[in-house]
Short mmCIF file of C-alpha atoms and ligand atoms in Angstrom, two decimals:
data_model
loop_
_atom_site.label_atom_id
_atom_site.label_comp_id
_atom_site.label_asym_id
_atom_site.label_seq_id
_atom_site.Cartn_x
_atom_site.Cartn_y
_atom_site.Cartn_z
CA GLY A 1 67.15 3.49 -19.16
CA VAL A 2 63.56 4.03 -18.14
CA LYS A 3 62.51 5.70 -14.90
CA ILE A 4 59.27 4.39 -13.38
CA VAL A 5 57.45 6.05 -10.49
CA THR A 6 54.72 4.16 -8.65
CA ILE A 7 52.45 6.19 -6.42
CA GLY A 8 50.95 4.09 -3.65
CA GLY A 9 54.10 1.95 -3.71
CA GLY A 10 53.20 0.40 -0.33
CA SER A 11 50.34 -1.53 -1.94
CA SER A 12 50.51 -5.30 -1.57
CA TYR A 13 50.21 -5.41 -5.38
CA THR A 14 53.75 -4.01 -5.86
CA PRO A 15 55.38 -7.49 -6.21
CA GLU A 16 52.88 -8.23 -9.00
CA LEU A 17 54.09 -5.13 -10.79
CA MET A 18 57.77 -6.03 -10.24
CA GLU A 19 57.22 -9.50 -11.65
CA GLY A 20 55.68 -7.94 -14.76
CA PHE A 21 58.64 -5.60 -15.25
CA ILE A 22 61.21 -8.35 -14.67
CA LYS A 23 59.46 -10.53 -17.27
CA ARG A 24 59.60 -7.70 -19.83
CA TYR A 25 63.03 -6.27 -19.05
CA ASP A 26 64.39 -7.01 -22.54
CA GLU A 27 61.82 -4.78 -24.21
CA LEU A 28 61.56 -2.31 -21.34
CA PRO A 29 65.04 -1.64 -19.93
CA ILE A 30 64.27 -0.04 -16.59
CA ARG A 31 66.97 1.91 -14.81
CA GLU A 32 65.23 2.84 -11.58
CA ILE A 33 61.89 2.48 -9.86
CA TRP A 34 60.63 4.97 -7.31
CA LEU A 35 57.96 3.80 -4.89
CA VAL A 36 56.07 6.74 -3.40
CA ASP A 37 53.81 6.57 -0.39
CA ILE A 38 52.66 8.76 2.51
CA GLU A 39 53.28 8.77 6.25
CA ALA A 40 50.29 6.47 6.89
CA GLY A 41 51.76 3.88 4.54
CA LYS A 42 55.39 4.23 5.56
CA GLU A 43 55.71 0.84 7.20
CA LYS A 44 54.01 -0.95 4.28
CA LEU A 45 56.27 0.89 1.85
CA GLU A 46 59.39 -0.23 3.68
CA ILE A 47 58.34 -3.86 3.82
CA VAL A 48 57.13 -4.15 0.24
CA GLY A 49 59.91 -1.95 -1.16
CA THR A 50 62.57 -4.13 0.45
CA MET A 51 60.81 -7.18 -0.92
CA ALA A 52 60.71 -5.55 -4.40
CA GLN A 53 64.47 -4.95 -4.26
CA ARG A 54 65.01 -8.62 -3.38
CA MET A 55 62.98 -9.60 -6.45
CA TRP A 56 65.26 -7.53 -8.69
CA ASP A 57 68.38 -8.77 -6.92
CA ALA A 58 67.27 -12.32 -7.65
CA SER A 59 66.86 -11.40 -11.33
CA PRO A 60 69.69 -10.95 -13.85
CA TYR A 61 69.01 -7.18 -13.96
CA ASP A 62 70.46 -4.30 -12.08
CA VAL A 63 67.55 -2.13 -11.01
CA LYS A 64 67.45 0.06 -7.95
CA ILE A 65 64.29 0.57 -5.92
CA HIS A 66 63.98 3.97 -4.25
CA MET A 67 61.42 4.47 -1.51
CA THR A 68 60.22 7.93 -0.64
CA LEU A 69 57.41 9.91 0.96
CA ASP A 70 58.35 12.88 -1.24
CA ARG A 71 56.32 12.60 -4.41
CA ARG A 72 57.96 15.56 -6.09
CA GLU A 73 61.44 14.19 -5.54
CA ALA A 74 60.36 10.97 -7.21
CA LEU A 75 58.55 12.52 -10.19
CA LYS A 76 61.54 14.47 -11.46
CA ASP A 77 62.23 13.28 -15.05
CA ALA A 78 60.02 10.21 -14.76
CA ASP A 79 59.15 8.37 -17.97
CA PHE A 80 56.14 6.49 -16.63
CA VAL A 81 54.08 7.18 -13.54
CA THR A 82 51.83 4.39 -12.32
CA THR A 83 49.20 5.04 -9.69
CA GLN A 84 47.90 2.42 -7.26
CA PHE A 85 47.11 4.46 -4.19
CA ARG A 86 44.11 4.23 -1.92
CA VAL A 87 43.19 7.41 -0.06
CA GLY A 88 42.39 6.41 3.52
CA LEU A 89 43.67 2.87 2.95
CA LEU A 90 41.44 -0.17 3.48
CA ASN A 91 39.77 1.35 6.56
CA ALA A 92 38.16 3.94 4.30
CA ARG A 93 36.92 1.14 2.05
CA VAL A 94 35.39 -0.58 5.06
CA LYS A 95 33.30 2.56 5.59
CA ASP A 96 32.38 2.81 1.89
CA GLU A 97 31.01 -0.69 2.11
CA ARG A 98 29.52 -0.84 5.59
CA ILE A 99 27.63 2.46 5.67
CA PRO A 100 25.42 1.76 2.62
CA PHE A 101 24.84 -1.85 3.75
CA SER A 102 23.82 -0.65 7.20
CA TYR A 103 20.93 1.14 5.46
CA GLY A 104 20.09 -1.84 3.26
CA MET A 105 21.85 -0.66 0.11
CA LEU A 106 24.82 -2.11 -1.75
CA GLY A 107 28.25 -1.21 -0.40
CA GLN A 108 31.00 -1.83 -2.95
CA GLU A 109 34.47 -0.48 -3.76
CA THR A 110 33.66 0.90 -7.21
CA ASN A 111 29.86 0.73 -7.49
CA GLY A 112 26.99 2.51 -5.77
CA ALA A 113 27.57 5.02 -2.98
CA GLY A 114 30.94 3.54 -1.94
CA GLY A 115 32.44 3.86 -5.41
CA MET A 116 31.30 7.46 -5.60
CA PHE A 117 32.93 8.34 -2.29
CA LYS A 118 36.12 6.62 -3.37
CA ALA A 119 36.04 8.95 -6.39
CA PHE A 120 35.44 11.98 -4.14
CA ARG A 121 38.54 11.14 -2.09
CA THR A 122 40.76 10.15 -5.01
CA ILE A 123 40.12 12.77 -7.69
CA PRO A 124 41.60 15.77 -5.82
CA ILE A 125 44.80 13.77 -5.25
CA ILE A 126 45.14 12.58 -8.85
CA LEU A 127 44.71 16.17 -10.02
CA GLN A 128 47.55 17.26 -7.71
CA ILE A 129 49.69 14.48 -9.16
CA VAL A 130 48.92 15.75 -12.67
CA GLU A 131 49.94 19.29 -11.68
CA ASP A 132 53.24 17.94 -10.34
CA MET A 133 53.77 15.99 -13.55
CA LYS A 134 53.22 19.09 -15.69
CA GLU A 135 56.09 20.69 -13.87
CA LEU A 136 58.47 17.79 -13.18
CA CYS A 137 57.98 15.24 -15.98
CA PRO A 138 55.86 16.84 -18.72
CA ASN A 139 56.60 14.06 -21.22
CA ALA A 140 55.74 11.18 -18.93
CA TRP A 141 52.77 8.84 -19.30
CA LEU A 142 50.37 8.35 -16.44
CA VAL A 143 49.23 4.75 -16.14
CA ASN A 144 46.36 4.72 -13.71
CA PHE A 145 45.16 1.72 -11.80
CA THR A 146 43.61 3.59 -8.86
CA ASN A 147 39.89 3.01 -8.63
CA PRO A 148 37.37 3.98 -9.72
CA SER A 149 39.78 3.69 -12.63
CA GLY A 150 37.47 5.03 -15.36
CA MET A 151 36.34 8.06 -13.36
CA VAL A 152 39.87 8.83 -12.21
CA THR A 153 41.06 8.71 -15.82
CA GLU A 154 38.17 10.91 -16.96
CA ALA A 155 39.06 13.46 -14.25
CA VAL A 156 42.68 13.52 -15.46
CA VAL A 157 41.61 14.23 -19.05
CA ARG A 158 38.65 16.54 -18.39
CA TYR A 159 39.84 18.59 -15.40
CA GLY A 160 43.58 17.93 -15.39
CA LYS A 161 43.75 18.61 -19.14
CA TRP A 162 46.28 15.81 -19.40
CA ASP A 163 45.92 13.41 -22.33
CA ARG A 164 48.97 11.22 -21.75
CA VAL A 165 47.04 8.85 -19.54
CA MET A 166 45.82 5.26 -19.72
CA GLY A 167 43.31 3.83 -17.27
CA LEU A 168 43.66 0.14 -16.56
CA CYS A 169 41.79 -2.79 -15.14
CA ASN A 170 42.51 -6.50 -14.86
CA VAL A 171 38.94 -7.62 -15.66
CA PRO A 172 39.39 -7.63 -19.47
CA VAL A 173 42.74 -9.41 -19.01
CA MET A 174 41.03 -12.16 -17.05
CA ALA A 175 38.32 -12.60 -19.69
CA THR A 176 40.85 -13.00 -22.49
CA MET A 177 42.78 -15.49 -20.37
CA THR A 178 39.90 -17.77 -19.37
CA GLU A 179 37.62 -17.76 -22.42
CA PRO A 180 40.03 -19.25 -24.98
CA LYS A 181 40.73 -22.06 -22.49
CA ALA A 182 36.99 -22.73 -22.17
CA LEU A 183 36.76 -23.03 -25.97
CA GLY A 184 39.90 -25.14 -26.14
CA VAL A 185 41.79 -22.61 -28.28
CA GLU A 186 44.62 -20.13 -27.80
CA LYS A 187 44.17 -16.44 -27.13
CA GLU A 188 45.72 -15.68 -30.52
CA ASP A 189 42.96 -17.69 -32.20
CA LEU A 190 40.31 -15.21 -31.10
CA ILE A 191 39.53 -11.60 -31.98
CA TYR A 192 38.26 -9.49 -29.10
CA LYS A 193 36.34 -6.25 -29.08
CA PHE A 194 35.49 -4.54 -25.79
CA ALA A 195 33.47 -1.37 -25.23
CA GLY A 196 31.76 0.47 -22.41
CA LEU A 197 33.02 1.96 -19.19
CA ASN A 198 35.41 0.66 -16.56
CA HIS A 199 33.68 -2.12 -14.61
CA PHE A 200 30.78 -1.64 -17.02
CA HIS A 201 31.93 -2.93 -20.38
CA TRP A 202 30.73 -5.67 -22.72
CA HIS A 203 32.66 -7.64 -25.26
CA LYS A 204 32.29 -9.66 -28.42
CA VAL A 205 34.50 -12.49 -29.62
CA ALA A 206 35.22 -13.74 -33.15
CA ASP A 207 37.35 -16.62 -34.41
CA ASP A 208 40.39 -16.10 -36.58
CA LYS A 209 38.22 -16.31 -39.69
CA GLY A 210 36.18 -13.38 -38.40
CA ASN A 211 33.06 -15.41 -37.52
CA ASP A 212 31.32 -14.21 -34.36
CA VAL A 213 31.70 -16.83 -31.62
CA THR A 214 30.27 -14.78 -28.76
CA TYR A 215 27.40 -17.28 -28.32
CA LYS A 216 29.85 -20.17 -28.18
CA VAL A 217 31.77 -18.38 -25.46
CA ILE A 218 28.55 -17.75 -23.54
CA ASP A 219 27.78 -21.48 -23.82
CA ALA A 220 31.22 -22.57 -22.76
CA MET A 221 31.40 -20.14 -19.85
CA PHE A 222 27.85 -20.29 -18.60
CA ASP A 223 27.40 -21.48 -15.02
CA LYS A 224 31.16 -21.54 -14.55
CA ASP A 225 33.24 -19.23 -12.44
CA ALA A 226 33.80 -17.31 -15.66
CA GLY A 227 37.15 -15.67 -15.07
CA LEU A 228 35.47 -13.62 -12.40
CA PRO A 229 37.75 -11.64 -10.12
CA LYS A 230 37.88 -13.00 -6.58
CA ASN A 231 35.99 -10.06 -5.11
CA ILE A 232 32.74 -10.64 -7.03
CA HIS A 233 30.22 -13.21 -5.81
CA ASP A 234 29.15 -15.45 -8.68
CA ILE A 235 25.43 -15.09 -9.31
CA PRO A 236 24.82 -16.23 -12.90
CA PHE A 237 23.42 -13.88 -15.52
CA TYR A 238 20.06 -14.65 -17.12
CA ARG A 239 20.84 -16.58 -20.24
CA GLU A 240 18.00 -15.14 -22.35
CA GLN A 241 19.29 -11.67 -21.56
CA LEU A 242 22.81 -12.44 -22.78
CA GLU A 243 21.41 -14.06 -25.90
CA GLN A 244 19.34 -10.98 -26.62
CA MET A 245 22.29 -8.60 -26.25
CA GLY A 246 24.71 -10.81 -28.17
CA MET A 247 27.58 -9.64 -26.00
CA ILE A 248 29.31 -10.79 -22.84
CA PRO A 249 28.90 -8.42 -19.91
CA CYS A 250 31.77 -7.86 -17.49
CA GLY A 251 31.63 -9.43 -14.04
CA TYR A 252 30.44 -6.22 -12.40
CA HIS A 253 27.25 -6.15 -14.47
CA ARG A 254 25.69 -8.65 -12.11
CA TYR A 255 25.34 -5.82 -9.56
CA TYR A 256 22.92 -4.26 -12.08
CA TYR A 257 21.35 -7.29 -13.80
CA ARG A 258 20.95 -9.29 -10.55
CA GLU A 259 20.85 -6.41 -8.10
CA GLU A 260 18.45 -8.10 -5.70
CA GLU A 261 20.56 -11.24 -5.29
CA MET A 262 23.87 -9.38 -5.11
CA LEU A 263 22.49 -7.13 -2.41
CA GLU A 264 21.17 -10.11 -0.51
CA HIS A 265 24.57 -11.80 -0.63
CA GLY A 266 26.33 -8.59 0.35
CA LEU A 267 24.05 -8.14 3.34
CA GLU A 268 24.76 -11.71 4.42
CA GLU A 269 28.49 -10.99 4.45
CA PHE A 270 27.89 -7.64 6.15
CA ASN A 271 26.07 -9.44 8.96
CA GLY A 272 28.46 -12.40 8.96
CA VAL A 273 32.08 -12.77 7.84
CA GLY A 274 32.39 -9.06 7.09
CA THR A 275 32.39 -7.11 3.83
CA ARG A 276 35.04 -7.59 1.15
CA ALA A 277 37.27 -4.87 2.60
CA GLN A 278 37.25 -6.62 5.95
CA GLN A 279 38.14 -9.92 4.29
CA VAL A 280 40.85 -8.25 2.22
CA LYS A 281 42.41 -6.75 5.36
CA GLU A 282 43.13 -10.29 6.54
CA THR A 283 44.68 -11.26 3.21
CA GLU A 284 46.75 -8.09 3.29
CA ALA A 285 48.06 -8.85 6.80
CA GLU A 286 48.96 -12.36 5.66
CA LEU A 287 50.78 -10.99 2.60
CA PHE A 288 52.81 -8.48 4.57
CA GLU A 289 53.90 -11.22 6.98
CA LEU A 290 55.21 -13.11 3.95
CA TYR A 291 56.87 -10.02 2.48
CA LYS A 292 58.86 -9.56 5.69
CA ASP A 293 60.61 -12.88 5.12
CA PRO A 294 64.16 -11.98 4.01
CA ASN A 295 64.27 -15.17 1.93
CA LEU A 296 61.20 -14.37 -0.13
CA ASP A 297 62.26 -13.02 -3.52
CA HIS A 298 59.27 -13.78 -5.77
CA LYS A 299 55.57 -12.99 -5.84
CA PRO A 300 53.79 -15.34 -3.42
CA GLU A 301 50.82 -17.48 -4.47
CA GLN A 302 48.58 -15.81 -1.85
CA LEU A 303 48.45 -12.60 -3.88
CA GLN A 304 46.05 -14.44 -6.22
CA LYS A 305 43.42 -14.11 -3.48
CA ARG A 306 43.14 -10.43 -4.34
CA GLY A 307 40.67 -9.38 -7.01
CA GLY A 308 43.36 -7.49 -8.92
CA ALA A 309 45.37 -10.58 -9.90
CA TYR A 310 47.09 -10.18 -13.29
CA TYR A 311 46.91 -6.41 -13.18
CA SER A 312 50.62 -6.25 -13.95
CA ASP A 313 49.91 -7.81 -17.30
CA ALA A 314 47.79 -4.82 -18.21
CA ALA A 315 50.15 -2.26 -16.64
CA CYS A 316 53.45 -3.61 -17.92
CA GLU A 317 52.10 -4.43 -21.38
CA THR A 318 50.81 -0.88 -21.68
CA ILE A 319 54.11 0.65 -20.64
CA ALA A 320 56.14 -1.65 -22.88
CA ALA A 321 53.76 -0.96 -25.78
CA ILE A 322 54.15 2.80 -25.45
CA TYR A 323 57.90 2.64 -24.88
CA ALA A 324 58.65 0.34 -27.82
CA ASN A 325 55.77 1.60 -30.00
CA LYS A 326 54.44 -1.94 -30.23
CA ASP A 327 50.83 -1.26 -31.23
CA THR A 328 49.64 -3.97 -28.86
CA GLN A 329 45.91 -4.58 -28.46
CA ILE A 330 45.02 -3.64 -24.89
CA VAL A 331 41.73 -2.71 -23.25
CA VAL A 332 42.18 0.75 -21.77
CA SER A 333 40.19 3.63 -20.37
CA THR A 334 40.90 6.44 -22.80
CA LYS A 335 39.22 9.28 -24.67
CA ASN A 336 36.37 7.90 -26.76
CA ASN A 337 37.08 9.70 -30.05
CA GLY A 338 34.06 8.11 -31.67
CA ALA A 339 34.76 4.45 -30.88
CA VAL A 340 31.50 4.30 -28.90
CA PRO A 341 29.17 6.59 -30.86
CA ASP A 342 26.48 6.42 -28.15
CA LEU A 343 28.70 8.54 -25.91
CA PRO A 344 30.33 11.94 -26.50
CA ALA A 345 33.65 11.87 -28.36
CA ASP A 346 35.46 13.71 -25.56
CA CYS A 347 34.54 11.44 -22.64
CA VAL A 348 36.55 8.50 -21.37
CA VAL A 349 35.45 4.98 -22.29
CA GLU A 350 36.98 1.55 -21.78
CA VAL A 351 37.71 0.03 -25.18
CA THR A 352 40.01 -2.23 -27.11
CA ALA A 353 42.79 -0.09 -28.52
CA TYR A 354 46.10 -0.40 -30.30
CA VAL A 355 48.61 1.04 -27.88
CA GLY A 356 51.86 2.55 -29.11
CA ALA A 357 54.10 5.58 -28.72
CA GLN A 358 51.25 7.94 -29.58
CA GLY A 359 48.95 6.39 -27.02
CA ALA A 360 45.72 4.55 -27.74
CA ARG A 361 44.13 4.24 -31.16
CA ASN A 362 40.69 2.92 -30.34
CA VAL A 363 38.97 0.15 -32.23
CA ALA A 364 35.52 1.37 -33.29
CA PHE A 365 32.86 -0.71 -31.58
CA GLY A 366 29.82 0.88 -33.18
CA GLU A 367 26.40 1.56 -31.69
CA LEU A 368 25.28 -0.59 -28.80
CA PRO A 369 21.92 -2.38 -28.61
CA THR A 370 18.99 -0.43 -27.10
CA ALA A 371 19.29 -1.57 -23.49
CA GLU A 372 23.06 -1.27 -23.28
CA LYS A 373 23.01 2.14 -24.91
CA GLY A 374 20.57 3.30 -22.23
CA TRP A 375 22.65 1.87 -19.38
CA LEU A 376 25.80 3.40 -20.77
CA GLN A 377 24.36 6.88 -21.03
CA VAL A 378 22.97 6.76 -17.50
CA MET A 379 26.25 5.45 -16.09
CA LYS A 380 28.34 8.05 -17.92
CA ALA A 381 26.04 10.79 -16.60
CA MET A 382 26.53 9.38 -13.10
CA GLU A 383 30.29 9.38 -13.61
CA LEU A 384 30.40 12.94 -14.94
CA LEU A 385 28.30 14.22 -12.04
CA THR A 386 30.43 12.33 -9.52
CA ILE A 387 33.62 13.79 -10.98
CA GLU A 388 32.15 17.29 -11.08
CA ALA A 389 31.11 16.96 -7.43
CA ALA A 390 34.59 15.70 -6.54
CA VAL A 391 36.13 18.77 -8.15
CA THR A 392 33.68 21.46 -7.03
CA GLY A 393 32.68 20.03 -3.66
CA ASP A 394 29.08 20.92 -4.42
CA TYR A 395 26.53 19.04 -2.31
CA GLY A 396 23.71 19.39 -4.86
CA THR A 397 25.88 17.90 -7.61
CA ALA A 398 26.77 15.00 -5.31
CA LEU A 399 23.06 14.48 -4.64
CA GLN A 400 22.31 14.49 -8.36
CA ALA A 401 24.99 11.85 -8.86
CA PHE A 402 23.55 9.78 -6.03
CA THR A 403 20.06 10.11 -7.44
CA ILE A 404 20.97 8.93 -10.93
CA ASN A 405 23.07 5.99 -9.69
CA PRO A 406 21.03 2.85 -10.47
CA LEU A 407 22.25 1.11 -7.30
CA ILE A 408 20.98 3.83 -4.97
CA ARG A 409 17.28 4.08 -4.09
CA SER A 410 16.58 7.81 -3.94
CA GLY A 411 14.97 9.49 -0.95
CA GLU A 412 15.59 10.02 2.75
CA THR A 413 17.66 6.86 3.18
CA ALA A 414 19.97 7.92 0.38
CA ILE A 415 20.42 11.31 2.05
CA LYS A 416 21.30 9.58 5.33
CA ILE A 417 23.86 7.35 3.61
CA MET A 418 25.41 10.32 1.84
CA ASN A 419 25.58 12.47 4.95
CA GLU A 420 27.05 9.67 7.01
CA LEU A 421 29.70 8.98 4.37
CA PHE A 422 30.58 12.68 4.32
CA ILE A 423 31.12 12.61 8.08
CA ALA A 424 33.01 9.30 8.03
CA HIS A 425 35.43 10.54 5.35
CA LYS A 426 35.61 14.17 6.43
CA LYS A 427 39.37 14.37 6.70
CA HIS A 428 39.84 13.09 3.14
CA LEU A 429 37.22 15.42 1.65
CA PRO A 430 38.47 18.98 2.17
CA GLN A 431 36.66 20.14 -0.99
CA PHE A 432 33.20 19.60 0.54
P1 NAD B 1 46.20 -0.02 -0.25
O1 NAD B 1 45.18 0.25 0.78
O2 NAD B 1 47.27 -0.97 0.03
O3 NAD B 1 46.83 1.39 -0.68
C1 NAD B 1 47.98 1.44 -1.46
C2 NAD B 1 48.92 2.46 -0.90
O4 NAD B 1 48.48 3.77 -1.23
C3 NAD B 1 49.04 2.45 0.63
O5 NAD B 1 50.33 2.05 1.01
C4 NAD B 1 48.70 3.87 1.02
O6 NAD B 1 49.43 4.36 2.11
C5 NAD B 1 49.00 4.63 -0.24
N1 NAD B 1 48.44 5.97 -0.33
C6 NAD B 1 47.29 6.46 0.18
N2 NAD B 1 47.15 7.76 -0.13
C7 NAD B 1 48.25 8.12 -0.85
C8 NAD B 1 48.69 9.32 -1.46
N3 NAD B 1 47.99 10.44 -1.38
N4 NAD B 1 49.88 9.31 -2.11
C9 NAD B 1 50.62 8.20 -2.20
N5 NAD B 1 50.25 7.03 -1.65
C10 NAD B 1 49.08 6.99 -0.98
O7 NAD B 1 45.44 -0.38 -1.61
P2 NAD B 1 45.36 -1.69 -2.49
O8 NAD B 1 44.32 -2.57 -1.95
O9 NAD B 1 46.69 -2.26 -2.71
O10 NAD B 1 44.82 -1.06 -3.84
C11 NAD B 1 45.50 -0.01 -4.44
C12 NAD B 1 44.64 0.72 -5.42
O11 NAD B 1 44.51 0.00 -6.63
C13 NAD B 1 43.22 0.98 -4.96
O12 NAD B 1 42.80 2.26 -5.36
C14 NAD B 1 42.42 -0.09 -5.67
O13 NAD B 1 41.07 0.23 -5.84
C15 NAD B 1 43.15 -0.18 -6.96
N6 NAD B 1 42.99 -1.43 -7.71
C16 NAD B 1 42.63 -1.30 -9.00
C17 NAD B 1 42.44 -2.41 -9.80
C18 NAD B 1 42.01 -2.21 -11.21
O14 NAD B 1 41.53 -3.13 -11.82
N7 NAD B 1 42.15 -1.00 -11.77
C19 NAD B 1 42.68 -3.70 -9.25
C20 NAD B 1 43.08 -3.79 -7.92
C21 NAD B 1 43.24 -2.65 -7.16
C1 G6P B 2 38.96 -6.44 -9.50
C2 G6P B 2 38.85 -5.08 -10.10
C3 G6P B 2 39.63 -4.09 -9.35
C4 G6P B 2 39.32 -4.13 -7.90
C5 G6P B 2 39.62 -5.50 -7.38
C6 G6P B 2 39.22 -5.62 -5.93
O1 G6P B 2 40.06 -7.06 -9.93
O2 G6P B 2 39.24 -5.06 -11.43
O3 G6P B 2 39.40 -2.84 -9.91
O4 G6P B 2 40.11 -3.20 -7.20
O5 G6P B 2 38.96 -6.46 -8.09
O6 G6P B 2 39.91 -6.68 -5.37
P1 G6P B 2 40.03 -6.83 -3.80
O7 G6P B 2 40.83 -8.07 -3.59
O8 G6P B 2 40.68 -5.59 -3.29
O9 G6P B 2 38.62 -6.95 -3.30
MN1 MN B 3 39.20 -3.00 -12.16
#
């Protein structure tokens, strides 16, 4: 049987993951699941871990959930390690969002200054996890969900020198779920090709005869809540722009293509109901109240309020595909290897790939149009600088990353935001 280890097991997403594993038990016969957390998440771990055990007990399968604060104990002989931890929990995200907004710049979990500081906090931990894996489960696969998922995956490959990793996101899953419905066809009737970076990819769609139907999808989806995750405010794209690029941008592109309006909306929330992290804290409290109910043995509806809905489809499909060498088409963050020729072969991209026992075999996307190629190269440079700063703790490198980030206006205000974030997150940034 398969041994799964989930780091950040106290996450409210754990029931989503359990549901995915229960659904796929026949192709992925799990023996045991270890949920790992830290002292700060102990109470959450206990509540959600007990709930996870109830889900398995209500299923026909005999799977034991182990809960531990000892990562190394858990990792011993693991087959798959999934990561869904958040360094500093949601309170750290509140700071990532509120500090930039308080200076009139965008505060967001994976974009702008906040996303970069989340990377600074997370990368040292993921590299420790990789070191533990080299020693305790050298044949295991690391299936990363921790944001910023693309940068975390790139750090694992580039600095951890660990290739058995897949970075995941639910955004492509949501697109392939909603778009066929909008066209009145089934998912199997369409051919998808994604390329770009995590939270910065585009995709094209063809019908089962191979004819490009991207424009049809744009038509059918335009002005609708286009499979957008719950955390992103829906400001529509400019139609002429989409027609020019001939591709469908991911939901996060509106932070770049409609920066002014997204900032305006973010500032409204900042001054009103609170930023997304503050809203999510309420949802999380609600979820944990439900999880405490000893009669609850399935994933509650309320979990759909989180932006990461359906993430288990990506995670469990990936694991099942590797385990059973299924060659399933999945969108993953993985080493480019030429699929996106506008970026170096050795960097991590998010692309459609066939996933099997050997990992991801990427589908070549080919060169991107002029504008998207430019964006991509700037964003990858920002990512590489952010990761380098996270590893070296060098202030100048962090400043370079800040300066090249399109969502940060350079100058004295940027310096203030950066310095304040360094102070706010001091205890999670020993490298600086
Ligand atoms: P959360 O705040 O509930 O954190 C999850 C758990 O991680 C907590 O119980 C916390 O105690 C634990 N943790 C913190 N540091 C740890 C460490 N060093 N080792 C082990 N555990 C640790 O977070 P959440 O809102 O459930 O989100 C979890 C993560 O998943 C975040 O990083 C989030 O950005 C990411 N996420 C990714 C996607 C995606 O598309 N890739 C979607 C949703 C969420
Ligand atoms: C989307 C993204 C995730 C992100 C999440 C935030 O689904 O793909 O990477 O973590 O939204 O959702 P939340 O409910 O935490 O704001
Ligand atoms: Mn994501």
